[in-house]
Coordinates of N, CA, C and O in Angstrom, one line a residue:
M1106 N -4.0 -1.6 -5.0 CA -4.9 -1.5 -6.2 C -6.2 -0.9 -5.8 O -6.8 -1.3 -4.8
T1107 N -6.6 0.1 -6.5 CA -7.7 0.9 -6.0 C -8.8 1.2 -7.0 O -9.5 2.2 -7.0
Q1108 N -9.0 0.2 -8.0 CA -10.0 0.4 -9.0 C -11.3 -0.2 -8.6 O -11.4 -1.4 -8.4
P1109 N -12.4 0.6 -8.3 CA -13.7 0.0 -8.0 C -14.2 -0.8 -9.2 O -13.9 -0.5 -10.3
I1110 N -14.9 -1.9 -8.9 CA -15.3 -2.7 -10.0 C -16.7 -2.4 -10.5 O -17.6 -2.4 -9.7
G1111 N -16.8 -2.0 -11.7 CA -18.1 -1.8 -12.3 C -18.9 -0.7 -11.7 O -18.6 -0.1 -10.7
A1112 N -20.2 -0.5 -12.2 CA -21.0 0.5 -11.7 C -22.1 -0.1 -10.8 O -22.7 0.6 -10.0
C1113 N -22.3 -1.4 -10.8 CA -23.3 -2.1 -10.0 C -22.8 -2.5 -8.7 O -21.7 -3.0 -8.6
P1114 N -23.5 -2.3 -7.6 CA -23.0 -2.7 -6.3 C -22.8 -4.2 -6.3 O -23.5 -5.0 -6.9
V1115 N -21.7 -4.6 -5.6 CA -21.4 -6.0 -5.5 C -21.8 -6.5 -4.1 O -21.5 -5.9 -3.1
S1116 N -22.5 -7.6 -4.0 CA -22.9 -8.2 -2.7 C -21.8 -9.1 -2.2 O -21.2 -9.9 -3.0
T1117 N -21.5 -9.0 -0.9 CA -20.5 -9.9 -0.3 C -21.1 -10.8 0.7 O -20.5 -11.6 1.4
G1118 N -22.4 -10.9 0.7 CA -23.1 -11.7 1.6 C -23.6 -11.0 2.9 O -24.8 -11.1 3.2
L1119 N -22.7 -10.2 3.5 CA -23.1 -9.4 4.6 C -23.3 -7.9 4.3 O -24.0 -7.2 5.1
A1120 N -22.8 -7.5 3.2 CA -22.9 -6.1 2.9 C -22.8 -5.9 1.4 O -22.4 -6.8 0.7
R1121 N -23.2 -4.7 0.9 CA -23.0 -4.4 -0.5 C -22.1 -3.3 -0.7 O -22.0 -2.4 0.2
E1122 N -21.4 -3.3 -1.8 CA -20.4 -2.3 -2.2 C -21.1 -0.9 -2.0 O -22.2 -0.7 -2.5
G1123 N -20.4 0.0 -1.3 CA -20.9 1.4 -1.2 C -21.8 1.7 -0.1 O -22.1 2.8 0.2
L1124 N -22.3 0.6 0.6 CA -23.2 0.8 1.7 C -22.4 0.7 3.0 O -21.3 0.1 3.1
P1125 N -22.9 1.4 4.1 CA -22.2 1.4 5.4 C -22.0 0.0 5.9 O -22.7 -1.0 5.7
I1126 N -20.8 -0.2 6.5 CA -20.4 -1.5 7.1 C -19.6 -1.2 8.4 O -18.8 -0.3 8.5
S1127 N -19.9 -2.0 9.4 CA -19.2 -1.9 10.7 C -17.9 -2.7 10.6 O -17.7 -3.6 9.7
I1128 N -16.9 -2.4 11.5 CA -15.7 -3.2 11.5 C -16.0 -4.7 11.8 O -15.4 -5.6 11.1
E1129 N -17.0 -5.0 12.7 CA -17.3 -6.3 13.0 C -17.9 -7.1 11.8 O -17.5 -8.2 11.5
E1130 N -18.8 -6.4 11.0 CA -19.3 -7.0 9.8 C -18.2 -7.2 8.8 O -18.1 -8.3 8.1
F1131 N -17.3 -6.2 8.6 CA -16.2 -6.4 7.6 C -15.3 -7.5 8.0 O -14.9 -8.3 7.1
D1132 N -14.9 -7.6 9.3 CA -14.0 -8.7 9.7 C -14.6 -10.1 9.5 O -13.9 -11.1 9.6
G1133 N -15.9 -10.1 9.4 CA -16.6 -11.4 9.1 C -16.6 -11.8 7.7 O -17.0 -13.0 7.4
L1134 N -16.2 -10.9 6.8 CA -16.2 -11.3 5.3 C -15.1 -12.2 5.0 O -14.0 -12.1 5.6
A1135 N -15.3 -13.0 3.9 CA -14.2 -13.8 3.5 C -13.1 -13.0 2.8 O -13.3 -12.1 2.0
A1136 N -11.8 -13.3 3.3 CA -10.7 -12.5 2.8 C -10.1 -13.1 1.5 O -9.3 -12.4 0.9
D1137 N -10.5 -14.3 1.1 CA -9.9 -15.0 0.0 C -10.8 -15.0 -1.3 O -10.7 -15.8 -2.1
G1138 N -11.8 -14.0 -1.4 CA -12.7 -14.0 -2.5 C -12.0 -13.4 -3.7 O -10.8 -13.1 -3.7
P1139 N -12.8 -13.2 -4.8 CA -12.2 -12.7 -6.1 C -11.8 -11.2 -6.1 O -11.2 -10.8 -7.0
H1140 N -12.3 -10.5 -5.0 CA -12.0 -9.1 -5.0 C -11.3 -8.7 -3.7 O -11.3 -9.4 -2.7
R1141 N -10.7 -7.5 -3.7 CA -10.0 -7.0 -2.5 C -11.0 -6.0 -1.9 O -11.6 -5.1 -2.5
L1142 N -11.1 -6.1 -0.6 CA -12.1 -5.3 0.2 C -11.4 -4.4 1.2 O -10.5 -4.8 1.8
E1143 N -12.0 -3.2 1.3 CA -11.5 -2.2 2.3 C -12.7 -1.5 2.8 O -13.8 -1.6 2.3
I1144 N -12.6 -0.8 3.9 CA -13.6 0.2 4.4 C -13.1 1.6 4.1 O -11.9 1.9 4.5
E1145 N -13.9 2.3 3.4 CA -13.5 3.7 3.1 C -14.6 4.6 3.5 O -15.8 4.5 3.1
D1146 N -14.3 5.5 4.5 CA -15.3 6.4 5.0 C -16.6 5.7 5.5 O -17.7 6.1 5.3
G1147 N -16.3 4.6 6.2 CA -17.4 3.8 6.8 C -18.2 2.9 5.8 O -19.2 2.3 6.2
R1148 N -17.8 2.9 4.5 CA -18.5 2.1 3.5 C -17.6 1.0 2.9 O -16.4 1.2 2.9
L1149 N -18.3 0.0 2.4 CA -17.5 -1.1 1.8 C -17.0 -0.7 0.5 O -17.8 -0.2 -0.4
L1150 N -15.7 -0.8 0.3 CA -15.1 -0.6 -1.0 C -14.6 -1.9 -1.6 O -13.9 -2.7 -1.0
V1151 N -15.1 -2.2 -2.8 CA -14.8 -3.5 -3.5 C -13.9 -3.2 -4.7 O -14.3 -2.3 -5.5
M1152 N -12.8 -3.8 -4.8 CA -11.8 -3.5 -5.8 C -11.3 -4.8 -6.6 O -11.4 -5.9 -6.0
N1153 N -10.9 -4.6 -7.8 CA -10.3 -5.7 -8.5 C -8.9 -6.0 -7.8 O -8.3 -5.1 -7.3
R1154 N -8.6 -7.3 -7.9 CA -7.2 -7.6 -7.4 C -6.2 -7.2 -8.4 O -6.5 -7.0 -9.6
P1155 N -5.0 -6.9 -7.9 CA -3.9 -6.4 -8.8 C -3.6 -7.4 -9.9 O -3.8 -8.6 -9.8
A1156 N -3.2 -6.8 -11.1 CA -2.8 -7.6 -12.2 C -1.4 -7.4 -12.6 O -0.7 -6.6 -12.0
G1157 N -0.9 -8.1 -13.6 CA 0.4 -8.2 -14.2 C 1.4 -7.2 -13.7 O 2.1 -7.5 -12.7
P1158 N 1.6 -6.0 -14.3 CA 2.7 -5.1 -14.0 C 2.6 -4.6 -12.5 O 3.6 -4.4 -11.9
H1159 N 1.4 -4.5 -12.0 CA 1.2 -4.1 -10.6 C 1.7 -5.1 -9.7 O 2.5 -4.8 -8.7
I1160 N 1.4 -6.4 -9.9 CA 2.0 -7.5 -9.1 C 3.5 -7.5 -9.2 O 4.2 -7.7 -8.2
K1161 N 4.0 -7.4 -10.4 CA 5.4 -7.5 -10.6 C 6.1 -6.4 -9.8 O 7.1 -6.6 -9.1
A1162 N 5.6 -5.1 -9.9 CA 6.3 -4.0 -9.2 C 6.3 -4.2 -7.7 O 7.3 -4.0 -7.0
A1163 N 5.1 -4.7 -7.2 CA 5.1 -4.9 -5.7 C 6.0 -6.0 -5.3 O 6.7 -5.9 -4.3
Q1164 N 6.0 -7.1 -6.0 CA 6.8 -8.3 -5.6 C 8.3 -8.0 -5.7 O 9.1 -8.3 -4.8
R1165 N 8.7 -7.3 -6.7 CA 10.1 -6.9 -6.9 C 10.5 -5.9 -5.8 O 11.6 -6.0 -5.2
L1166 N 9.6 -5.0 -5.4 CA 10.0 -4.0 -4.4 C 10.1 -4.7 -3.1 O 11.1 -4.4 -2.3
V1167 N 9.3 -5.7 -2.8 CA 9.4 -6.5 -1.5 C 10.8 -7.2 -1.5 O 11.5 -7.1 -0.5
S1168 N 11.2 -7.8 -2.6 CA 12.4 -8.5 -2.7 C 13.6 -7.5 -2.4 O 14.5 -7.8 -1.6
Y1169 N 13.6 -6.4 -3.1 CA 14.7 -5.4 -3.0 C 14.8 -4.9 -1.6 O 15.9 -4.7 -1.0
L1170 N 13.6 -4.6 -1.0 CA 13.6 -4.0 0.4 C 14.1 -5.1 1.4 O 14.9 -4.8 2.3
N1171 N 13.6 -6.3 1.3 CA 14.0 -7.3 2.3 C 15.4 -7.7 2.2 O 16.1 -8.1 3.1
D1172 N 16.0 -7.5 1.0 CA 17.5 -7.8 0.8 C 18.3 -6.7 1.6 O 19.5 -7.0 1.9
Q1173 N 17.7 -5.6 1.8 CA 18.5 -4.5 2.4 C 18.1 -4.1 3.9 O 18.9 -3.5 4.6
L1174 N 16.9 -4.5 4.3 CA 16.5 -4.2 5.6 C 17.0 -5.2 6.7 O 17.2 -6.4 6.3
P1175 N 17.1 -4.8 7.9 CA 17.6 -5.7 9.0 C 16.5 -6.7 9.3 O 15.3 -6.5 8.9
D1176 N 16.8 -7.7 10.1 CA 15.9 -8.8 10.4 C 14.7 -8.3 11.2 O 13.6 -9.0 11.1
E1177 N 14.8 -7.2 11.9 CA 13.7 -6.8 12.7 C 12.6 -6.1 11.9 O 11.5 -5.7 12.4
L1178 N 12.8 -5.9 10.6 CA 11.8 -5.3 9.7 C 11.5 -6.3 8.6 O 12.4 -7.0 8.1
E1179 N 10.2 -6.2 8.1 CA 9.8 -7.2 7.1 C 8.9 -6.4 6.1 O 8.0 -5.8 6.5
A1180 N 9.2 -6.5 4.8 CA 8.4 -6.0 3.7 C 7.4 -7.1 3.3 O 7.8 -8.2 3.1
M1181 N 6.1 -6.7 3.2 CA 5.1 -7.7 2.9 C 4.1 -7.1 2.0 O 3.8 -5.9 2.1
V1182 N 3.5 -7.8 1.0 CA 2.5 -7.3 0.1 C 1.1 -7.6 0.7 O 0.8 -8.6 1.3
E1183 N 0.2 -6.6 0.4 CA -1.3 -6.8 0.6 C -1.6 -7.3 2.1 O -2.4 -8.1 2.3
F1184 N -0.9 -6.6 3.1 CA -1.1 -7.0 4.5 C -2.2 -6.0 5.0 O -2.0 -4.8 5.0
Q1185 N -3.4 -6.5 5.4 CA -4.4 -5.6 5.8 C -4.0 -4.9 7.0 O -3.5 -5.4 8.0
A1186 N -4.3 -3.5 7.0 CA -3.9 -2.6 8.1 C -5.1 -2.2 8.9 O -6.2 -1.9 8.4
E1187 N -4.9 -2.2 10.2 CA -5.9 -1.6 11.2 C -5.6 -0.1 11.4 O -4.5 0.2 11.9
L1188 N -6.5 0.7 11.0 CA -6.3 2.2 11.2 C -7.4 2.8 12.0 O -8.5 2.2 12.2
A1189 N -7.1 3.9 12.7 CA -8.1 4.7 13.3 C -8.8 5.6 12.3 O -8.1 6.0 11.3
G1190 N -10.0 6.0 12.6 CA -10.6 7.0 11.7 C -11.7 6.3 10.9 O -12.1 5.2 11.1
P1191 N -12.3 7.0 9.9 CA -13.4 6.5 9.1 C -13.1 5.4 8.1 O -14.0 4.8 7.6
S1192 N -11.8 5.2 7.9 CA -11.4 4.1 7.0 C -10.5 3.1 7.7 O -9.3 3.0 7.6
P1193 N -11.1 2.3 8.6 CA -10.3 1.5 9.6 C -9.7 0.2 9.0 O -9.0 -0.4 9.8
R1194 N -10.1 -0.1 7.8 CA -9.4 -1.3 7.2 C -9.0 -0.9 5.8 O -9.8 -0.6 4.9
R1195 N -7.7 -0.9 5.6 CA -7.0 -0.6 4.3 C -6.1 -1.7 4.0 O -5.6 -2.4 4.9
I1196 N -5.8 -1.9 2.7 CA -4.8 -2.9 2.3 C -3.8 -2.1 1.4 O -4.0 -2.0 0.2
P1197 N -2.7 -1.6 2.0 CA -1.6 -1.0 1.2 C -1.1 -2.1 0.3 O -1.1 -3.3 0.6
D1198 N -0.6 -1.7 -0.9 CA 0.0 -2.7 -1.8 C 1.2 -3.3 -1.2 O 1.5 -4.5 -1.5
L1199 N 1.9 -2.6 -0.3 CA 3.1 -3.1 0.4 C 3.2 -2.4 1.7 O 3.0 -1.2 1.7
V1200 N 3.7 -3.1 2.7 CA 4.1 -2.4 3.9 C 5.4 -2.9 4.4 O 5.8 -4.1 4.1
V1201 N 6.2 -2.1 5.0 CA 7.3 -2.5 5.8 C 6.9 -2.4 7.3 O 6.5 -1.3 7.7
C1202 N 7.0 -3.5 8.0 CA 6.5 -3.5 9.4 C 7.5 -4.2 10.3 O 8.5 -4.8 9.8
T1203 N 7.3 -4.1 11.6 CA 8.1 -4.8 12.5 C 7.9 -6.3 12.3 O 6.8 -6.7 12.1
A1204 N 9.0 -7.0 12.4 CA 8.9 -8.5 12.1 C 7.9 -9.2 13.0 O 7.4 -10.2 12.6
D1205 N 7.7 -8.7 14.2 CA 6.7 -9.4 15.1 C 5.3 -9.3 14.6 O 4.4 -10.1 15.0
A1206 N 5.0 -8.4 13.6 CA 3.7 -8.3 13.1 C 3.4 -9.4 12.0 O 2.3 -9.6 11.6
A1207 N 4.5 -10.0 11.5 CA 4.4 -10.8 10.3 C 3.4 -12.0 10.4 O 2.8 -12.5 9.5
D1208 N 3.2 -12.5 11.7 CA 2.3 -13.6 11.9 C 0.9 -13.2 12.3 O 0.1 -14.1 12.6
Q1209 N 0.6 -11.9 12.3 CA -0.7 -11.5 12.7 C -1.7 -11.5 11.5 O -1.3 -11.5 10.3
L1210 N -3.0 -11.5 11.8 CA -4.0 -11.5 10.8 C -4.0 -10.1 10.1 O -4.2 -10.0 8.9
R1211 N -3.8 -9.1 10.9 CA -3.7 -7.7 10.4 C -2.5 -7.0 11.1 O -2.1 -7.3 12.2
V1212 N -2.0 -5.9 10.4 CA -0.9 -5.1 11.0 C -1.5 -3.8 11.5 O -2.3 -3.2 10.9
R1213 N -1.1 -3.4 12.7 CA -1.5 -2.2 13.3 C -0.7 -1.0 12.7 O 0.5 -1.2 12.3
A1214 N -1.3 0.1 12.8 CA -0.6 1.3 12.2 C 0.7 1.6 12.9 O 1.7 2.0 12.3
D1215 N 0.8 1.3 14.2 CA 2.0 1.6 15.0 C 3.1 0.6 14.7 O 4.3 0.8 15.1
Q1216 N 2.8 -0.5 13.9 CA 3.8 -1.4 13.5 C 4.4 -1.2 12.1 O 5.3 -1.8 11.7
I1217 N 3.8 -0.2 11.4 CA 4.2 0.1 10.0 C 5.1 1.2 10.0 O 4.9 2.3 10.5
V1218 N 6.3 1.0 9.3 CA 7.3 2.1 9.1 C 7.2 2.7 7.7 O 7.7 3.8 7.5
L1219 N 6.6 1.9 6.8 CA 6.4 2.4 5.4 C 5.2 1.7 4.8 O 5.0 0.5 4.9
A1220 N 4.3 2.5 4.2 CA 3.2 2.0 3.4 C 3.4 2.4 2.0 O 3.9 3.6 1.7
V1221 N 3.1 1.5 1.1 CA 3.4 1.8 -0.4 C 2.1 1.6 -1.1 O 1.4 0.5 -0.9
E1222 N 1.7 2.5 -2.0 CA 0.6 2.3 -2.9 C 1.2 2.4 -4.4 O 2.1 3.2 -4.7
V1223 N 0.7 1.4 -5.2 CA 1.1 1.4 -6.6 C 0.0 1.8 -7.4 O -1.1 1.3 -7.4
V1224 N 0.2 2.9 -8.2 CA -0.8 3.4 -9.1 C -0.7 2.8 -10.5 O 0.3 2.9 -11.1
S1225 N -1.8 2.2 -10.9 CA -1.8 1.5 -12.2 C -2.8 2.3 -13.1 O -3.7 3.0 -12.7
P1226 N -2.7 2.1 -14.5 CA -3.7 2.7 -15.4 C -5.1 2.3 -15.0 O -5.4 1.2 -14.7
G1227 N -6.0 3.3 -15.1 CA -7.4 3.1 -14.8 C -7.8 3.2 -13.3 O -9.0 3.1 -13.0
E1228 N -6.8 3.4 -12.5 CA -7.2 3.4 -11.0 C -7.5 4.8 -10.6 O -7.4 5.8 -11.4
S1229 N -8.0 5.0 -9.4 CA -8.3 6.3 -8.8 C -7.0 6.8 -8.3 O -6.6 6.5 -7.1
A1230 N -6.3 7.6 -9.1 CA -5.0 8.2 -8.6 C -5.2 9.1 -7.4 O -4.4 9.2 -6.6
A1231 N -6.4 9.8 -7.4 CA -6.6 10.7 -6.2 C -6.6 9.9 -4.9 O -6.2 10.4 -3.9
R1232 N -7.1 8.7 -4.9 CA -7.1 7.9 -3.7 C -5.7 7.6 -3.3 O -5.4 7.7 -2.1
D1233 N -4.9 7.2 -4.2 CA -3.5 6.8 -3.9 C -2.6 8.0 -3.6 O -1.7 7.8 -2.7
Y1234 N -2.8 9.1 -4.2 CA -1.9 10.2 -4.0 C -2.4 11.1 -2.9 O -1.6 11.9 -2.3
I1235 N -3.7 11.2 -2.6 CA -4.2 12.1 -1.6 C -4.9 11.5 -0.4 O -4.5 11.7 0.7
K1236 N -5.9 10.7 -0.7 CA -6.8 10.2 0.4 C -6.0 9.2 1.3 O -6.0 9.4 2.5
K1237 N -5.4 8.2 0.7 CA -4.7 7.2 1.5 C -3.5 7.8 2.3 O -3.4 7.6 3.5
P1238 N -2.7 8.6 1.6 CA -1.6 9.2 2.4 C -2.1 10.1 3.6 O -1.5 10.1 4.7
A1239 N -3.2 10.8 3.4 CA -3.8 11.6 4.5 C -4.2 10.7 5.7 O -4.0 11.0 6.8
E1240 N -4.8 9.5 5.3 CA -5.2 8.6 6.4 C -3.9 8.0 7.1 O -3.9 7.8 8.3
Y1241 N -2.9 7.7 6.3 CA -1.7 7.1 6.9 C -1.0 8.1 7.8 O -0.5 7.7 8.9
A1242 N -1.0 9.3 7.4 CA -0.4 10.4 8.2 C -1.2 10.5 9.5 O -0.6 10.7 10.6
A1243 N -2.5 10.5 9.4 CA -3.4 10.7 10.6 C -3.1 9.5 11.6 O -3.4 9.7 12.8
N1244 N -2.7 8.4 11.1 CA -2.4 7.2 12.0 C -0.9 7.1 12.4 O -0.5 6.1 12.9
G1245 N -0.1 8.2 12.1 CA 1.2 8.2 12.5 C 2.2 7.4 11.8 O 3.3 7.1 12.2
I1246 N 1.8 6.8 10.6 CA 2.7 6.1 9.8 C 3.8 7.0 9.2 O 3.5 8.0 8.5
P1247 N 5.1 6.8 9.5 CA 6.1 7.8 9.3 C 6.4 8.1 7.8 O 6.9 9.1 7.4
L1248 N 6.1 7.1 6.9 CA 6.6 7.2 5.6 C 5.6 6.5 4.6 O 5.1 5.4 4.9
T1249 N 5.2 7.1 3.5 CA 4.4 6.5 2.5 C 5.1 6.8 1.1 O 5.6 7.9 0.9
W1250 N 5.1 5.7 0.3 CA 5.6 5.9 -1.1 C 4.4 5.6 -2.0 O 3.6 4.7 -1.8
V1251 N 4.3 6.5 -3.0 CA 3.4 6.2 -4.1 C 4.2 6.0 -5.4 O 4.9 6.9 -5.8
I1252 N 4.1 4.8 -5.9 CA 4.8 4.4 -7.1 C 3.8 4.4 -8.3 O 2.8 3.6 -8.2
D1253 N 4.1 5.2 -9.3 CA 3.2 5.3 -10.4 C 3.7 4.6 -11.6 O 4.6 5.1 -12.3
I1254 N 3.1 3.4 -11.9 CA 3.6 2.6 -13.0 C 3.0 3.0 -14.3 O 3.3 2.4 -15.3
Q1255 N 2.0 3.9 -14.3 CA 1.4 4.4 -15.5 C 2.2 5.5 -16.1 O 2.0 5.9 -17.2
E1256 N 3.2 6.0 -15.4 CA 4.1 7.0 -15.9 C 5.3 6.4 -16.6 O 5.6 5.2 -16.3
S1257 N 5.8 7.1 -17.6 CA 7.0 6.6 -18.3 C 8.1 7.7 -18.3 O 7.9 8.7 -19.0
P1258 N 9.2 7.6 -17.6 CA 9.5 6.4 -16.8 C 8.7 6.4 -15.5 O 8.1 7.4 -15.1
L1259 N 8.6 5.2 -14.9 CA 8.0 5.0 -13.6 C 8.5 6.0 -12.6 O 9.6 6.4 -12.6
S1260 N 7.5 6.5 -11.7 CA 7.9 7.6 -10.8 C 7.6 7.2 -9.3 O 6.7 6.4 -9.1
L1261 N 8.3 7.8 -8.4 CA 8.1 7.6 -7.0 C 7.9 8.9 -6.3 O 8.7 9.9 -6.5
T1262 N 6.8 9.1 -5.5 CA 6.6 10.2 -4.7 C 6.7 9.8 -3.2 O 6.1 8.8 -2.8
V1263 N 7.5 10.5 -2.5 CA 7.8 10.1 -1.1 C 7.1 11.1 -0.2 O 7.3 12.3 -0.3
Y1264 N 6.3 10.6 0.8 CA 5.6 11.3 1.8 C 6.3 11.1 3.1 O 6.3 9.9 3.6
T1265 N 6.8 12.1 3.8 CA 7.5 12.0 5.1 C 6.7 12.8 6.1 O 6.4 14.0 5.9
I1266 N 6.5 12.2 7.3 CA 5.7 12.9 8.3 C 6.6 13.8 9.1 O 7.8 13.6 9.3
D1267 N 6.0 15.0 9.5 CA 6.8 15.9 10.3 C 6.3 15.9 11.8 O 5.5 15.1 12.2
D1268 N 6.8 16.8 12.6 CA 6.5 16.8 14.0 C 5.1 17.1 14.3 O 4.6 16.9 15.4
T1269 N 4.4 17.7 13.4 CA 3.0 18.0 13.6 C 2.0 16.9 13.1 O 0.8 17.1 13.2
G1270 N 2.6 15.8 12.6 CA 1.8 14.7 12.1 C 1.3 14.9 10.7 O 0.4 14.2 10.2
Q1271 N 1.9 15.9 9.9 CA 1.5 16.1 8.6 C 2.6 15.6 7.6 O 3.8 15.6 8.0
Y1272 N 2.1 15.1 6.4 CA 3.1 14.7 5.4 C 3.6 15.8 4.6 O 2.9 16.7 4.3
H1273 N 4.9 15.7 4.3 CA 5.5 16.6 3.2 C 5.9 15.6 2.1 O 6.4 14.5 2.4
F1274 N 5.6 16.0 0.8 CA 5.9 15.0 -0.2 C 6.9 15.6 -1.2 O 7.0 16.8 -1.4
S1275 N 7.6 14.7 -1.8 CA 8.7 15.1 -2.8 C 8.1 15.3 -4.1 O 6.9 14.9 -4.4
L1276 N 8.9 15.9 -5.0 CA 8.6 15.9 -6.4 C 8.7 14.5 -6.9 O 9.5 13.7 -6.3
P1277 N 8.1 14.1 -8.0 CA 8.2 12.7 -8.5 C 9.7 12.4 -8.8 O 10.4 13.2 -9.4
I1278 N 10.1 11.2 -8.3 CA 11.5 10.7 -8.5 C 11.5 9.7 -9.5 O 10.7 8.8 -9.6
T1279 N 12.5 9.7 -10.4 CA 12.7 8.6 -11.4 C 14.1 8.1 -11.3 O 15.0 8.7 -10.6
G1280 N 14.4 7.0 -12.0 CA 15.7 6.4 -12.0 C 16.0 5.6 -10.7 O 15.2 4.7 -10.3
T1281 N 17.1 5.9 -10.0 CA 17.5 5.2 -8.8 C 17.2 6.1 -7.6 O 17.5 7.3 -7.6
F1282 N 16.5 5.5 -6.6 CA 16.2 6.3 -5.4 C 16.9 5.7 -4.2 O 17.0 4.5 -4.0
T1283 N 17.5 6.6 -3.4 CA 18.1 6.2 -2.1 C 17.5 7.0 -1.0 O 17.4 8.2 -1.1
G1284 N 17.0 6.3 0.0 CA 16.3 6.9 1.1 C 16.4 6.0 2.4 O 17.1 5.0 2.4
T1285 N 15.7 6.5 3.4 CA 15.7 5.8 4.7 C 14.4 5.2 5.0 O 13.3 5.9 4.9
V1286 N 14.3 3.9 5.4 CA 13.1 3.2 5.8 C 13.4 2.7 7.2 O 14.3 1.8 7.4
G1287 N 12.6 3.1 8.2 CA 12.8 2.6 9.5 C 14.2 2.9 10.1 O 14.7 2.1 10.8
G1288 N 14.8 4.0 9.6 CA 16.2 4.3 10.1 C 17.3 3.6 9.3 O 18.5 3.7 9.7
H1289 N 17.0 2.9 8.3 CA 18.0 2.1 7.5 C 17.9 2.6 6.0 O 16.9 2.7 5.4
E1290 N 19.1 2.8 5.5 CA 19.2 3.3 4.1 C 18.9 2.1 3.1 O 19.4 1.0 3.3
V1291 N 18.1 2.4 2.1 CA 17.8 1.5 1.1 C 17.9 2.2 -0.3 O 17.8 3.4 -0.4
T1292 N 18.3 1.4 -1.3 CA 18.4 1.9 -2.6 C 17.5 1.1 -3.5 O 17.5 -0.2 -3.5
V1293 N 16.7 1.7 -4.4 CA 15.8 1.0 -5.3 C 16.0 1.5 -6.7 O 15.9 2.7 -6.9
D1294 N 16.2 0.6 -7.6 CA 16.2 0.9 -9.1 C 14.8 0.9 -9.5 O 14.2 -0.2 -9.7
L1295 N 14.2 2.1 -9.7 CA 12.8 2.1 -10.0 C 12.4 1.5 -11.3 O 11.4 0.8 -11.5
D1296 N 13.3 1.7 -12.3 CA 13.0 1.1 -13.6 C 13.0 -0.4 -13.6 O 12.3 -1.0 -14.4
A1297 N 13.7 -1.0 -12.7 CA 13.8 -2.4 -12.6 C 12.5 -3.0 -12.0 O 12.3 -4.2 -12.0
L1298 N 11.6 -2.2 -11.4 CA 10.4 -2.7 -10.8 C 9.4 -3.3 -11.9 O 8.7 -4.2 -11.6
T1299 N 9.5 -2.7 -13.1 CA 8.6 -3.2 -14.1 C 9.3 -3.7 -15.4 O 8.7 -4.2 -16.3
G1300 N 10.6 -3.4 -15.5 CA 11.3 -3.8 -16.7 C 11.6 -5.3 -16.7 O 11.2 -6.0 -15.9
P1301 N 12.4 -5.7 -17.7 CA 12.9 -7.1 -17.8 C 13.6 -7.5 -16.5 O 14.3 -6.7 -15.9
R1302 N 13.4 -8.7 -16.1 CA 14.0 -9.2 -14.9 C 15.5 -9.3 -15.1 O 16.0 -9.7 -16.1
R1303 N 16.2 -8.8 -14.0 CA 17.6 -8.7 -14.0 C 18.2 -9.6 -12.9 O 17.6 -9.6 -11.8
K1304 N 19.2 -10.4 -13.2 CA 19.8 -11.2 -12.2 C 20.7 -10.2 -11.3 O 21.4 -9.3 -11.8
R1305 N 20.6 -10.4 -10.0 CA 21.4 -9.6 -9.1 C 22.5 -10.5 -8.5 O 22.3 -11.6 -8.2
N1306 N 23.7 -9.9 -8.3 CA 24.8 -10.6 -7.7 C 24.6 -10.7 -6.2 O 24.0 -9.8 -5.6

C-alpha cells in the first residue's frame, strides 16, 4: 500500500514524514502503529495501512502461493525488507522468501525470490510500477509482480531480472496466470483474488 497520508507531516516521535531519517532512527520506531512506515530516498514515508480489497487480494495470493510452493519457500504479507540503496526499508505487500527468513524481524533482499505490490485506487501507481521495481532489481530480487486491483479486470505485470540486473516487464496479464517462482511453477486465478470467495478442492 503506497498512499501517503494527508498533506501535513506526521510525527512519529523520532522523525517527521518527509524529513531525512537514518536506518538506526527508523528501526527504533514502533512497527505496530496506525500507519505503515518505509524509508524512501532517505526520508520517512508514512502510509495508510491496506484496506478491504487490498487486504483480500494479498491474503488470497499468499494462500494460493503457499498451497503450490515447496516447504523451503514461504509467502508472507507485509514483511519488512532490508535493501541496499537510498530506500533501505521497504514493505512489499507480499514476498516469497526462503523459509529460514520467516522467523526474522526483517527479510534480506537475498532471501526474497518474489516481491509483490498491490495497486489500489488512490495510490501512487508510479511508485508501485516504476520506483519500487527499480529498487528491487538493484537489490537482485529476481522477480516482482505488480497486481493492479483498480483495473477491471484485475491485471498482473511481471518483472523478471536479466543477466545485467535489469528488469524486463510483461504486458498486463488478466485471467489465469501460470509462471515460475523460485524455480517452481505456480498458477493463479487473478479474478479470484478480489471476487467472491470460492471453495477449493
